[in-house]
mmCIF file of C-alpha atoms and ligand atoms in Angstrom:
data_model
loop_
_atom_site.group_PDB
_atom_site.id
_atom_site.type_symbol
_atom_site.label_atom_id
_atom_site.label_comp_id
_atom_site.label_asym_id
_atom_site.label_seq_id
_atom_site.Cartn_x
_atom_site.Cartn_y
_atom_site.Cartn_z
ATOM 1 C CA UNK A 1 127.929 78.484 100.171
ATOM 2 C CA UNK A 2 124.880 75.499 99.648
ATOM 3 C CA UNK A 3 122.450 75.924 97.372
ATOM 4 C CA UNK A 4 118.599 76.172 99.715
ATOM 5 C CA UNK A 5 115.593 74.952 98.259
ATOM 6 C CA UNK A 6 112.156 74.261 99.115
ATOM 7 C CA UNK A 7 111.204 70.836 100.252
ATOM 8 C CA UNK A 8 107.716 71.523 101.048
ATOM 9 C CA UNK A 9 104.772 73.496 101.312
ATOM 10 C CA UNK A 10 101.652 73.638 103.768
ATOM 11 C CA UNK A 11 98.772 76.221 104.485
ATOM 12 C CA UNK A 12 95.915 76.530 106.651
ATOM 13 C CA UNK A 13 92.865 78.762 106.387
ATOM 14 C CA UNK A 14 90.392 79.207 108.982
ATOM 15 C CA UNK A 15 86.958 77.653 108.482
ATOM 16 C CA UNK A 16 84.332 80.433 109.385
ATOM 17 C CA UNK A 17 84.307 82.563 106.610
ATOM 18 C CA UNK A 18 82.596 86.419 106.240
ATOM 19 C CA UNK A 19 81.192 87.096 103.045
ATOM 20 C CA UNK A 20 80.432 90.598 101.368
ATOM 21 C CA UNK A 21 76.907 90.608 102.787
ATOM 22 C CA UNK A 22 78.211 90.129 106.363
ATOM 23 C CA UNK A 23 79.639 93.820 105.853
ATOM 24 C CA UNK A 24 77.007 95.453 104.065
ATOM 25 C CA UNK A 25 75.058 94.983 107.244
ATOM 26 C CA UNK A 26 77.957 96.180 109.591
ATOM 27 C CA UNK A 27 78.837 99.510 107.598
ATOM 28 C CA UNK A 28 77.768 101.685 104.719
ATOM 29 C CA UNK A 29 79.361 99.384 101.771
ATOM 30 C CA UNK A 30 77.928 97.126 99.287
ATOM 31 C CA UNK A 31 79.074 93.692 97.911
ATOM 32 C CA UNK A 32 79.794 95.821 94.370
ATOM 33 C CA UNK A 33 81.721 98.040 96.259
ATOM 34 C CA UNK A 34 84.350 95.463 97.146
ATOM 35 C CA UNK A 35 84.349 93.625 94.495
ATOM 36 C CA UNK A 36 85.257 96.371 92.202
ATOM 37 C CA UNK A 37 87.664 98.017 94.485
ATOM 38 C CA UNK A 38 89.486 94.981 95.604
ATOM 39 C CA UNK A 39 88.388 91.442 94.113
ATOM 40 C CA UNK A 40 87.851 90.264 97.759
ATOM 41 C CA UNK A 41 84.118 88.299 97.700
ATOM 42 C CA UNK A 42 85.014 86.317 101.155
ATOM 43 C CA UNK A 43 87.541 86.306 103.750
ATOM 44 C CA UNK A 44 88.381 83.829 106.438
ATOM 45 C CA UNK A 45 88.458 84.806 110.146
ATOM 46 C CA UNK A 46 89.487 82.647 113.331
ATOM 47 C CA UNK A 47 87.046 81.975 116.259
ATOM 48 C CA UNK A 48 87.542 83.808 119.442
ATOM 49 C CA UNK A 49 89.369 81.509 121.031
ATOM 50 C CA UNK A 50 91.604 80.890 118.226
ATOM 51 C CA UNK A 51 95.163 82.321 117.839
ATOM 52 C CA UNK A 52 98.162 82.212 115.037
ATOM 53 C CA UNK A 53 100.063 79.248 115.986
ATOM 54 C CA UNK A 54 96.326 77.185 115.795
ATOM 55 C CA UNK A 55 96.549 77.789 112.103
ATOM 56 C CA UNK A 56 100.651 77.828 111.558
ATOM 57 C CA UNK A 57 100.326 74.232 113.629
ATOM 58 C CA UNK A 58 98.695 72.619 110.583
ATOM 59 C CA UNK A 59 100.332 74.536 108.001
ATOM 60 C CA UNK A 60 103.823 73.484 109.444
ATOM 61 C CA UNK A 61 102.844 69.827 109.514
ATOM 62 C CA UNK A 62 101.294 70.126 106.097
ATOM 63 C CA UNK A 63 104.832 71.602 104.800
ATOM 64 C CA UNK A 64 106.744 68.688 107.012
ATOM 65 C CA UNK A 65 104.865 66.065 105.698
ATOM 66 C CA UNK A 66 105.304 67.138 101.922
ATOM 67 C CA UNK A 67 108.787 67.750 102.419
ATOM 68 C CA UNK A 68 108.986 63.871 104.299
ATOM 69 C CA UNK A 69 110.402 65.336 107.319
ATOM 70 C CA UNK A 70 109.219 65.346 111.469
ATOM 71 C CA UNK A 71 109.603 67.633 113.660
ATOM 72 C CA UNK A 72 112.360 66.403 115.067
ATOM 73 C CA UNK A 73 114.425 66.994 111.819
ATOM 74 C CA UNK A 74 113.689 70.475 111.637
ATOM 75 C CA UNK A 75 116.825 73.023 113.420
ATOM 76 C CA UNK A 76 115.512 76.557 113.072
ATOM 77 C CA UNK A 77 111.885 78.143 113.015
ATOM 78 C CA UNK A 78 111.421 81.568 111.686
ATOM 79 C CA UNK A 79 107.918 82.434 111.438
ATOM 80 C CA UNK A 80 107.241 86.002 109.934
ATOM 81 C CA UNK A 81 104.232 87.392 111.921
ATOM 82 C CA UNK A 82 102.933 91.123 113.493
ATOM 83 C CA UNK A 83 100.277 89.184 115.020
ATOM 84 C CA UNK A 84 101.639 86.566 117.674
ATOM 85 C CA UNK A 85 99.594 84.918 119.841
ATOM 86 C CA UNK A 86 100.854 86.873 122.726
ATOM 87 C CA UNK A 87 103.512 90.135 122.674
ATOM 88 C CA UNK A 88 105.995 87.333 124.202
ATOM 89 C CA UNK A 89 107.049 84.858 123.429
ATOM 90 C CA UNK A 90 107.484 84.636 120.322
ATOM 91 C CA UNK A 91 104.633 82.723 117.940
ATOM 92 C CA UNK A 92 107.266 80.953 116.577
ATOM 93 C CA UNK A 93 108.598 79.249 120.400
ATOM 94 C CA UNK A 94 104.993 78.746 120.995
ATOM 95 C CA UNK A 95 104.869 76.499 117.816
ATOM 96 C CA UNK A 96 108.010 75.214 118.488
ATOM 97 C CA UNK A 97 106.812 73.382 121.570
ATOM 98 C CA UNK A 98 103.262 72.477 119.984
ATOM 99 C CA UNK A 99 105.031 70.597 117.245
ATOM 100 C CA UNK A 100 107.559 69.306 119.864
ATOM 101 C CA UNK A 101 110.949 70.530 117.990
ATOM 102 C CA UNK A 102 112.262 71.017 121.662
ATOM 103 C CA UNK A 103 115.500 72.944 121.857
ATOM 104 C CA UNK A 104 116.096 74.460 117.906
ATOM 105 C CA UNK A 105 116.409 78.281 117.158
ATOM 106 C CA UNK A 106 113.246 79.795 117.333
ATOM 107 C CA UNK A 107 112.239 83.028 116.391
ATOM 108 C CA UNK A 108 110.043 86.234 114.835
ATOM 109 C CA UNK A 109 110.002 88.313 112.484
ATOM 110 C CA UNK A 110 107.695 91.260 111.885
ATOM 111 C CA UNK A 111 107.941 93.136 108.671
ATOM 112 C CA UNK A 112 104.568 93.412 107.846
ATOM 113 C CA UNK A 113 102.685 91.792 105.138
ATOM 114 C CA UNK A 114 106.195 91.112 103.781
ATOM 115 C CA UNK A 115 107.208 89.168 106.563
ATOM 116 C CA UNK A 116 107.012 85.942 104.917
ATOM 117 C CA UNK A 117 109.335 87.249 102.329
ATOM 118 C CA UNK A 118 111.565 89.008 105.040
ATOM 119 C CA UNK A 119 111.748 85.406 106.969
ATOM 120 C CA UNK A 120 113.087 83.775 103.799
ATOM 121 C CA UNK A 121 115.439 85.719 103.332
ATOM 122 C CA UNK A 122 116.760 85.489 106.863
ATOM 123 C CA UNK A 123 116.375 81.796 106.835
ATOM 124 C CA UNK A 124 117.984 80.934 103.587
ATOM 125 C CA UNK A 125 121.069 82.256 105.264
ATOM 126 C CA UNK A 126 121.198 79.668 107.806
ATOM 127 C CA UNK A 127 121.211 77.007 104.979
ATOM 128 C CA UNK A 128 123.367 78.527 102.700
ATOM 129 C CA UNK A 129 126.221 78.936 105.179
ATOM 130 C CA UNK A 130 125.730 75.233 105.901
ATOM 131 C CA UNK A 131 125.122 75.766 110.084
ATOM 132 C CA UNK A 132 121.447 74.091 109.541
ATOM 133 C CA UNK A 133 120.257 71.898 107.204
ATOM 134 C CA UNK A 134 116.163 71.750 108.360
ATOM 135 C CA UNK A 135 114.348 75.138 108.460
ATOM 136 C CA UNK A 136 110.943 75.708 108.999
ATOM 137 C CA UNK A 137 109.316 79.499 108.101
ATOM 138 C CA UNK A 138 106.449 80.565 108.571
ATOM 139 C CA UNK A 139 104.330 83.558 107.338
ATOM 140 C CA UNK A 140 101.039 83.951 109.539
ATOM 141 C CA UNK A 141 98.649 86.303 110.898
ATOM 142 C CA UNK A 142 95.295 86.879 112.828
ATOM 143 C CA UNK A 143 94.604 90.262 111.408
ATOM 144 C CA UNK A 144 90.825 89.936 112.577
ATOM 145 C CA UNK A 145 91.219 90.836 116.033
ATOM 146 C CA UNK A 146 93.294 94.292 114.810
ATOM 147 C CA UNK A 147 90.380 95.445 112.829
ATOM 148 C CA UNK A 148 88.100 97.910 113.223
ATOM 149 C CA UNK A 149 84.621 96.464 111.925
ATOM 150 C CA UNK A 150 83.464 100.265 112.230
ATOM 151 C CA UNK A 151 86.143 101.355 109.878
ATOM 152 C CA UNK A 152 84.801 100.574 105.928
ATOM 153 C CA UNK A 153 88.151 101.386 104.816
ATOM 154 C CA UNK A 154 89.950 98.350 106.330
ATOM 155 C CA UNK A 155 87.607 95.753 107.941
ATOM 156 C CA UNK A 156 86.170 94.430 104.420
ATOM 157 C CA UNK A 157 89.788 94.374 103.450
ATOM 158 C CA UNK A 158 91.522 91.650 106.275
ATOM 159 C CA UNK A 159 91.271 87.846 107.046
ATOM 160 C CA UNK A 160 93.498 85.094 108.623
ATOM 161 C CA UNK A 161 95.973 82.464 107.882
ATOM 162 C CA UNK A 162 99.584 80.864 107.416
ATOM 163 C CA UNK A 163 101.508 79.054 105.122
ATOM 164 C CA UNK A 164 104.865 77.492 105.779
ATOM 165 C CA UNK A 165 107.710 75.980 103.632
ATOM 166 C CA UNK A 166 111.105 73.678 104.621
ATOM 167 C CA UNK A 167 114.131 74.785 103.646
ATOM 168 C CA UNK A 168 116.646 72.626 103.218
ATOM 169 C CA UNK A 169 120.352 72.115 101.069
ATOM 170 C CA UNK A 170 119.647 72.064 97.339
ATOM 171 C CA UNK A 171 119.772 68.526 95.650
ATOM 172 C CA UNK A 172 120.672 70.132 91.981
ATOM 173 C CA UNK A 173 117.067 70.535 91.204
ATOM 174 C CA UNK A 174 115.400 73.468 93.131
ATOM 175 C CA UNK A 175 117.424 76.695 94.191
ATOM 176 C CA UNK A 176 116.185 80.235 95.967
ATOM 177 C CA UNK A 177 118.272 82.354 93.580
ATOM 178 C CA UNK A 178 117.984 85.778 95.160
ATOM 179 C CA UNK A 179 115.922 87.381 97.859
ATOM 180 C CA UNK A 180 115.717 91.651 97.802
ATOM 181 C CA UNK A 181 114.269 93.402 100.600
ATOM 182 C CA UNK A 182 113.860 96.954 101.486
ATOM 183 C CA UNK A 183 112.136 99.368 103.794
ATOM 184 C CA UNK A 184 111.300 103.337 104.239
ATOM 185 C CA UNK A 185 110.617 104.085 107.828
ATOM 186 C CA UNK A 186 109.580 107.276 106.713
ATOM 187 C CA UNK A 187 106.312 106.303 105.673
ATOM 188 C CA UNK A 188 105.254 104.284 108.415
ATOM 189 C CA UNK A 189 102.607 106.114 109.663
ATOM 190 C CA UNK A 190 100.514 105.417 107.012
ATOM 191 C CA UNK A 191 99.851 102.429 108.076
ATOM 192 C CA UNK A 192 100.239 100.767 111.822
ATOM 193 C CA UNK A 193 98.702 99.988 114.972
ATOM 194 C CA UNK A 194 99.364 102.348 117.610
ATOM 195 C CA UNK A 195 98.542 100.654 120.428
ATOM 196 C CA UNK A 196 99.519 98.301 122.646
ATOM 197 C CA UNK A 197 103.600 99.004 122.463
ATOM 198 C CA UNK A 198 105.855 100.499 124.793
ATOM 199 C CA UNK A 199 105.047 104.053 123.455
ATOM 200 C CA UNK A 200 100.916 103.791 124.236
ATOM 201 C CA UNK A 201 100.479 100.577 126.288
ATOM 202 C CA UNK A 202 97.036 99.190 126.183
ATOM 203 C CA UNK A 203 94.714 101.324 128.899
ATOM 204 C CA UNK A 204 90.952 101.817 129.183
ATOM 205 C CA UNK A 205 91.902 105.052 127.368
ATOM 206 C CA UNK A 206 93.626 103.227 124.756
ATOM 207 C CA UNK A 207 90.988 100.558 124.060
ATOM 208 C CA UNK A 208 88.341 103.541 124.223
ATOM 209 C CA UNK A 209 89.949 105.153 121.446
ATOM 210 C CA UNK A 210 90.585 102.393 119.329
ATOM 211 C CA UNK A 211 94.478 102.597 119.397
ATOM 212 C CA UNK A 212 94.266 98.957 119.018
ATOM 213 C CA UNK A 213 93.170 98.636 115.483
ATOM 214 C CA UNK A 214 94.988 98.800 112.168
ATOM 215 C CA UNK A 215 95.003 101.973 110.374
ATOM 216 C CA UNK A 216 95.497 102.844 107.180
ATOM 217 C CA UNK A 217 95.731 105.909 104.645
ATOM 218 C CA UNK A 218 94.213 103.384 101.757
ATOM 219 C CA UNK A 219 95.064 105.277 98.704
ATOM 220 C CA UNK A 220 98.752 106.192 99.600
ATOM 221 C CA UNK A 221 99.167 102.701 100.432
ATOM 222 C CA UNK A 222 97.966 101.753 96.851
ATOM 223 C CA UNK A 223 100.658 104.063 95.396
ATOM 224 C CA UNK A 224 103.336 103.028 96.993
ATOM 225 C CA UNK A 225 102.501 99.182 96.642
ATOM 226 C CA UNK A 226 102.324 99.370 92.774
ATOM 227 C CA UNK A 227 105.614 101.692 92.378
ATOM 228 C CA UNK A 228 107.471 99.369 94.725
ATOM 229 C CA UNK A 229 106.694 96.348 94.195
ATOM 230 C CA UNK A 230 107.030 96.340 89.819
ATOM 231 C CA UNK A 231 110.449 98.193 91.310
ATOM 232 C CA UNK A 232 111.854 95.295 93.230
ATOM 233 C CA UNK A 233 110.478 92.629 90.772
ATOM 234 C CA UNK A 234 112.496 93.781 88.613
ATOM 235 C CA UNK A 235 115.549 94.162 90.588
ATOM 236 C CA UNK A 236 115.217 90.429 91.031
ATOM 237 C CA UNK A 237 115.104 89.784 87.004
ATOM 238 C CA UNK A 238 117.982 92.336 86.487
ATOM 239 C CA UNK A 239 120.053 90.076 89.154
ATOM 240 C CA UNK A 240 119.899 87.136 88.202
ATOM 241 C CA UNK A 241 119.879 88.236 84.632
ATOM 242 C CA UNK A 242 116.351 87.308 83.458
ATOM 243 C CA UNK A 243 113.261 89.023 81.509
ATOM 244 C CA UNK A 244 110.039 87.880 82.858
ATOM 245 C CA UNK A 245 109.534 85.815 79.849
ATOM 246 C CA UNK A 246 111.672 83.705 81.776
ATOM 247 C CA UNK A 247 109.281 83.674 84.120
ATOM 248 C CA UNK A 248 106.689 80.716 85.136
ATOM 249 C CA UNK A 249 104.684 82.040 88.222
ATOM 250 C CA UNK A 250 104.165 85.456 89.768
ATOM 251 C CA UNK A 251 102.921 85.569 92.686
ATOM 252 C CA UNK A 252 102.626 88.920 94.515
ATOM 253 C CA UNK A 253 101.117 89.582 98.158
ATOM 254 C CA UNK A 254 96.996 89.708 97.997
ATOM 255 C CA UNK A 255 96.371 92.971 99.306
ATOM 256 C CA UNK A 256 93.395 94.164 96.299
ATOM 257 C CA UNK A 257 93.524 92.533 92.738
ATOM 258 C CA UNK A 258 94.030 96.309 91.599
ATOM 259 C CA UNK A 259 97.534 96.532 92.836
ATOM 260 C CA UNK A 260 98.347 92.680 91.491
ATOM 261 C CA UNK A 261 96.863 93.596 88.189
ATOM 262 C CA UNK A 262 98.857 97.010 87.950
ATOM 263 C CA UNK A 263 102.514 96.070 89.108
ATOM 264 C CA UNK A 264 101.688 92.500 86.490
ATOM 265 C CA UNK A 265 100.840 95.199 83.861
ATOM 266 C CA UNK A 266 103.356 97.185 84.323
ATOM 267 C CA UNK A 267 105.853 94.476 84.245
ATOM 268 C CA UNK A 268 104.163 92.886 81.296
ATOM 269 C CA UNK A 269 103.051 89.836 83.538
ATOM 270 C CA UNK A 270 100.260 87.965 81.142
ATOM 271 C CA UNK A 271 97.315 87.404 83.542
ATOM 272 C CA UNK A 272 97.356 83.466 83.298
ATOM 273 C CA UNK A 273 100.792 83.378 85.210
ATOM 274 C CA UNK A 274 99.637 85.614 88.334
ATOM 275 C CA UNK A 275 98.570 83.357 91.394
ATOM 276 C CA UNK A 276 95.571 84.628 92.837
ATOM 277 C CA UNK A 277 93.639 84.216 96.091
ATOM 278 C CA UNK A 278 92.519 87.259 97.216
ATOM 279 C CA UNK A 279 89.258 86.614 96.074
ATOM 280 C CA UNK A 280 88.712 83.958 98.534
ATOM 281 C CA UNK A 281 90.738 84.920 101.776
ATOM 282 C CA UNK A 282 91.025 88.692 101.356
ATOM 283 C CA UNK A 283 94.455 90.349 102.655
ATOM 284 C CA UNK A 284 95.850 88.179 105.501
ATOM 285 C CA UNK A 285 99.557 90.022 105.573
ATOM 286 C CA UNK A 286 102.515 87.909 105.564
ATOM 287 C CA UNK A 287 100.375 84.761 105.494
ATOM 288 C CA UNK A 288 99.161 85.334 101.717
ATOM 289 C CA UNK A 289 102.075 84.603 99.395
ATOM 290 C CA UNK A 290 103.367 81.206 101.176
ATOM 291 C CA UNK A 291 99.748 79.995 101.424
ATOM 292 C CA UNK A 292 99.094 81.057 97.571
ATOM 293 C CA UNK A 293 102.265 79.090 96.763
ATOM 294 C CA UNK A 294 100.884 75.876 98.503
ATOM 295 C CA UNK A 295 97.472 76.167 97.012
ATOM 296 C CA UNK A 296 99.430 76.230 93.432
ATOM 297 C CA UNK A 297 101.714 73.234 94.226
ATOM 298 C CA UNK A 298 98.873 71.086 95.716
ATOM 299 C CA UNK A 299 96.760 72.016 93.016
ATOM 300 C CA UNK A 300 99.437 71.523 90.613
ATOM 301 C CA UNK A 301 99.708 74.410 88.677
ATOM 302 C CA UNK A 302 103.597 75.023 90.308
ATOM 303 C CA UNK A 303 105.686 72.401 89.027
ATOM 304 C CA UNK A 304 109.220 71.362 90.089
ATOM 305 C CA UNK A 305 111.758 73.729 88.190
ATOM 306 C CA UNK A 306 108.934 76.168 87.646
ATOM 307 C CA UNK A 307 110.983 80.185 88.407
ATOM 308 C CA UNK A 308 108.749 81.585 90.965
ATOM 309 C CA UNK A 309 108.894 85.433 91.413
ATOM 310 C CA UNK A 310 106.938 86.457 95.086
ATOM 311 C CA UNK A 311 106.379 90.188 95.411
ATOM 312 C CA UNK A 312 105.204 92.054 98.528
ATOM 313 C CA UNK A 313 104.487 95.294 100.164
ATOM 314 C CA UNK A 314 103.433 96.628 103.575
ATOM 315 C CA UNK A 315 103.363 98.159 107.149
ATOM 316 C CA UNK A 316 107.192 100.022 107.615
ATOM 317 C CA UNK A 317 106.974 100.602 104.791
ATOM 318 C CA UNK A 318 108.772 97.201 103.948
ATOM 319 C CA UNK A 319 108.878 95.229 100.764
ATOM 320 C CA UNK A 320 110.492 92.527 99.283
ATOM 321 C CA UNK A 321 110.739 89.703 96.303
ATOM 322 C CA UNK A 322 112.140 86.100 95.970
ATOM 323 C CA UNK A 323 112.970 84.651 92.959
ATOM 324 C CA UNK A 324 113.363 80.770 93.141
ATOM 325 C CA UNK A 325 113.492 77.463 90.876
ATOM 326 C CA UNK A 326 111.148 75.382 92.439
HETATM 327 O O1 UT7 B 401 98.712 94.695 102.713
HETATM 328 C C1 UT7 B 401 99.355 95.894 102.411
HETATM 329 C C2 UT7 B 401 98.576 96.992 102.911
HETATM 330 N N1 UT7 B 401 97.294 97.212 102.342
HETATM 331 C C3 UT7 B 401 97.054 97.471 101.051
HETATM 332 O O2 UT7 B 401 97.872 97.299 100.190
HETATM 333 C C4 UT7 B 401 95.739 98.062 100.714
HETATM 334 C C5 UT7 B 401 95.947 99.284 99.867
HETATM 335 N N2 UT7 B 401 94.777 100.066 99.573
HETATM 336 C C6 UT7 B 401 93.655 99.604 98.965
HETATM 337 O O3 UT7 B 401 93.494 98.437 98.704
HETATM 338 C C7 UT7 B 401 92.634 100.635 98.534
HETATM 339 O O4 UT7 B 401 93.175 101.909 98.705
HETATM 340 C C8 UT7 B 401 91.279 100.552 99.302
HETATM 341 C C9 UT7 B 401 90.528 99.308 98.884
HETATM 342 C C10 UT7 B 401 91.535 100.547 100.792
HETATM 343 C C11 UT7 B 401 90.410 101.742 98.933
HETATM 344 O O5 UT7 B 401 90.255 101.831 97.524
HETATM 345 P P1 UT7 B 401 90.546 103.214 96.781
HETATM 346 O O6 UT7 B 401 90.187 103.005 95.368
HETATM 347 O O7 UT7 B 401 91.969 103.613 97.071
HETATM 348 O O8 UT7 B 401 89.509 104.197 97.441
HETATM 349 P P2 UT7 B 401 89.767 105.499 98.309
HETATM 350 O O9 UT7 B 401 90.484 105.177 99.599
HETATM 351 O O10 UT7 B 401 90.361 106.566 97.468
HETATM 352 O O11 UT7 B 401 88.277 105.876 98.659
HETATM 353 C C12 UT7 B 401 87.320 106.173 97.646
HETATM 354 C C13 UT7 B 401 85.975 106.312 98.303
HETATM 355 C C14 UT7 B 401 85.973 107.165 99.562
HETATM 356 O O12 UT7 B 401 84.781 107.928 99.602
HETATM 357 P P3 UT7 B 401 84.808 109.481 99.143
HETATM 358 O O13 UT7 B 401 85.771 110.148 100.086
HETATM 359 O O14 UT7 B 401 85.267 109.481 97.739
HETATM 360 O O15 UT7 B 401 83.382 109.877 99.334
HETATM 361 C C15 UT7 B 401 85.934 106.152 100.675
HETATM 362 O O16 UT7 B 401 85.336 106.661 101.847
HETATM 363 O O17 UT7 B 401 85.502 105.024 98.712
HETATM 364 C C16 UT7 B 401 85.062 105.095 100.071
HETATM 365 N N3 UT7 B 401 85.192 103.787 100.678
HETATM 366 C C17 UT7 B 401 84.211 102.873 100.623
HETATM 367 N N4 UT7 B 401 83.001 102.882 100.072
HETATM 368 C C18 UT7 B 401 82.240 101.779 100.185
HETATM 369 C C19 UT7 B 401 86.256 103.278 101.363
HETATM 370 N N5 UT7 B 401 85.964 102.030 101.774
HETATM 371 C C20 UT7 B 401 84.712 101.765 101.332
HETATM 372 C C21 UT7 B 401 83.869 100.640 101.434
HETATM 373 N N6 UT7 B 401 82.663 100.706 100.840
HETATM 374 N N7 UT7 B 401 84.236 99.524 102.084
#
């Protein structure tokens, strides 16, 4: 088996952004309210016309260009997404032909806001059995258009975005070390869209009632982030036989800065080492942990040989954690 390490990183944000204010005026909330509860102050949305793959184009090429490769190098695409530009294809054959890597693998993912994590894992594969050598993921989504701006319990909460990474054959300095991922089906109906599948296609019905948005039971949610996500962070240290002192960078998914600041604590995670940008994008799913990682190596806090640990939780339930040398 090859050694896979990251090559490069890239992100992309949208430029209109929504401040607190815009949602004291839509619902009953206040700009305290959400800053206390979650530690978002803006998010970004995309325009109308907009869609995922306009914000995982410039993220890939971001990620390409770091990593000194074109388009025509790379041999897979796995982009983890529950929010494609159209039920099919898939965003990832759409971006395919927009970056013109005509004729490679191409395909999604959708694990929820661990889908980034999810198409890692899944891509690391390809590398380590040495069938490709040129791997493009993708975590992305347009969570915006799911939301209900009537609902105060979720539409303060969501925003939009990708980040991407290459994955490529280790050369001795970098090395994904382990990826975990689990799931409990269970639970899922605390938080989906029901809507707009085989089981309740879309109809005027459907739209009427608002099938289409994301729901969520908030608080159980919170629960179950913070017990599984310190739980799988750990299963990560424990397998590759490391303490979190060990540990450079944490950087778990940026759902609320409550659940980041309880599964650090509980892990004993000093606050300095956490990677946070909740604050500025809100909760944009699968795209927040690849697009936190390529704010931190841009802005060059993440430094080659730096041990990573990314932590998420979400819709399934899913979650999942990477640890990696950069
Ligand atoms: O990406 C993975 C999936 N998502 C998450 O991980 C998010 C997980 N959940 C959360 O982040 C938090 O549960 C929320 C931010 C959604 C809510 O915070 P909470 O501390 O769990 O509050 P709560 O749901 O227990 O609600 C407390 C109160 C309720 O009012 P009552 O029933 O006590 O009168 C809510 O109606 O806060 C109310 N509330 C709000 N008040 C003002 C809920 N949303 C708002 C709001 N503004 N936007």
């Amino acid at each position: 088996m090859h050694k896979v390490s990251i090559k490069g990183t890239g992100s992309y944000v949208p430029e209109r952004v929504l401040d607190n204010a815009y949602f004291a005026k839509l619902v009953d909330t206040t700009d305290e309210w959400i800053i206390s509860r979650t530690g978002i102050k803006e998010r970004r949305v995309v325009e109308p016309n907009q869609a995922l793959t306009d914000m995982a184009l410039p993220a890939a090429e971001r990620a390409l260009e770091m990593a000194g490769v074109t388009a025509g190098d790379i041999d897979l695409i796995v982009f983890g997404t529950v929010t494609p530009d159209m039920l099919t294809p898939s965003a990832s054959c759409i971006l395919q032909k927009r970056l013109g890597a005509n004729g490679v693998a191409a395909f999604d993912v959708g694990a929820g806001c661990p889908g980034f994590i999810y198409a890692l894992s899944v891509a690391q594969k390809f590398v380590a059995d040495g069938s490709r050598k040129c791997v493009l993921v993708i975590g992305g989504e347009v969570i915006s258009k799911w939301t209900d701006y009537q609902d105060r319990g979720t539409c303060v909460l969501f925003g939009d975005g990708a980040g991407a990474v290459v994955l490529g054959p280790s050369d001795g300095e970098g090395e994904i070390l382990s990826t975990h991922l689990r799931a409990d089906g269970r639970l899922w109906d605390l938080l989906y869209v029901a809507g707009g599948g085989s089981r309740q296609p879309p109809t005027h019905e459907s739209l009427d009632a608002g099938l289409h948005y994301l729901r969520m039971a908030g608080h159980e949610v919170f629960k179950h982030a913070v017990r599984y996500m310190t739980e799988i962070a750990l299963e990560a240290l424990e397998h590759n036989r490391m303490t979190i002192d060990d540990l450079d960078w944490f950087i778990p998914h940026q759902a609320n800065i409550r659940i980041m600041e309880a599964v650090a604590d509980r892990l004993g995670i000093p606050a300095e080492k956490v990677i946070v940008i909740v604050d500025k994008y809100g909760n944009f799913s699968s795209g927040t942990i690849p697009t936190a990682f390529d704010e931190a190596v841009r802005d060059g806090r993440i430094k080659r040989g730096d041990l990573v640990l990314m932590d998420a939780f979400g819709a399934g339930f899913t979650w999942g954690s990477v640890l990696l040398r950069f």
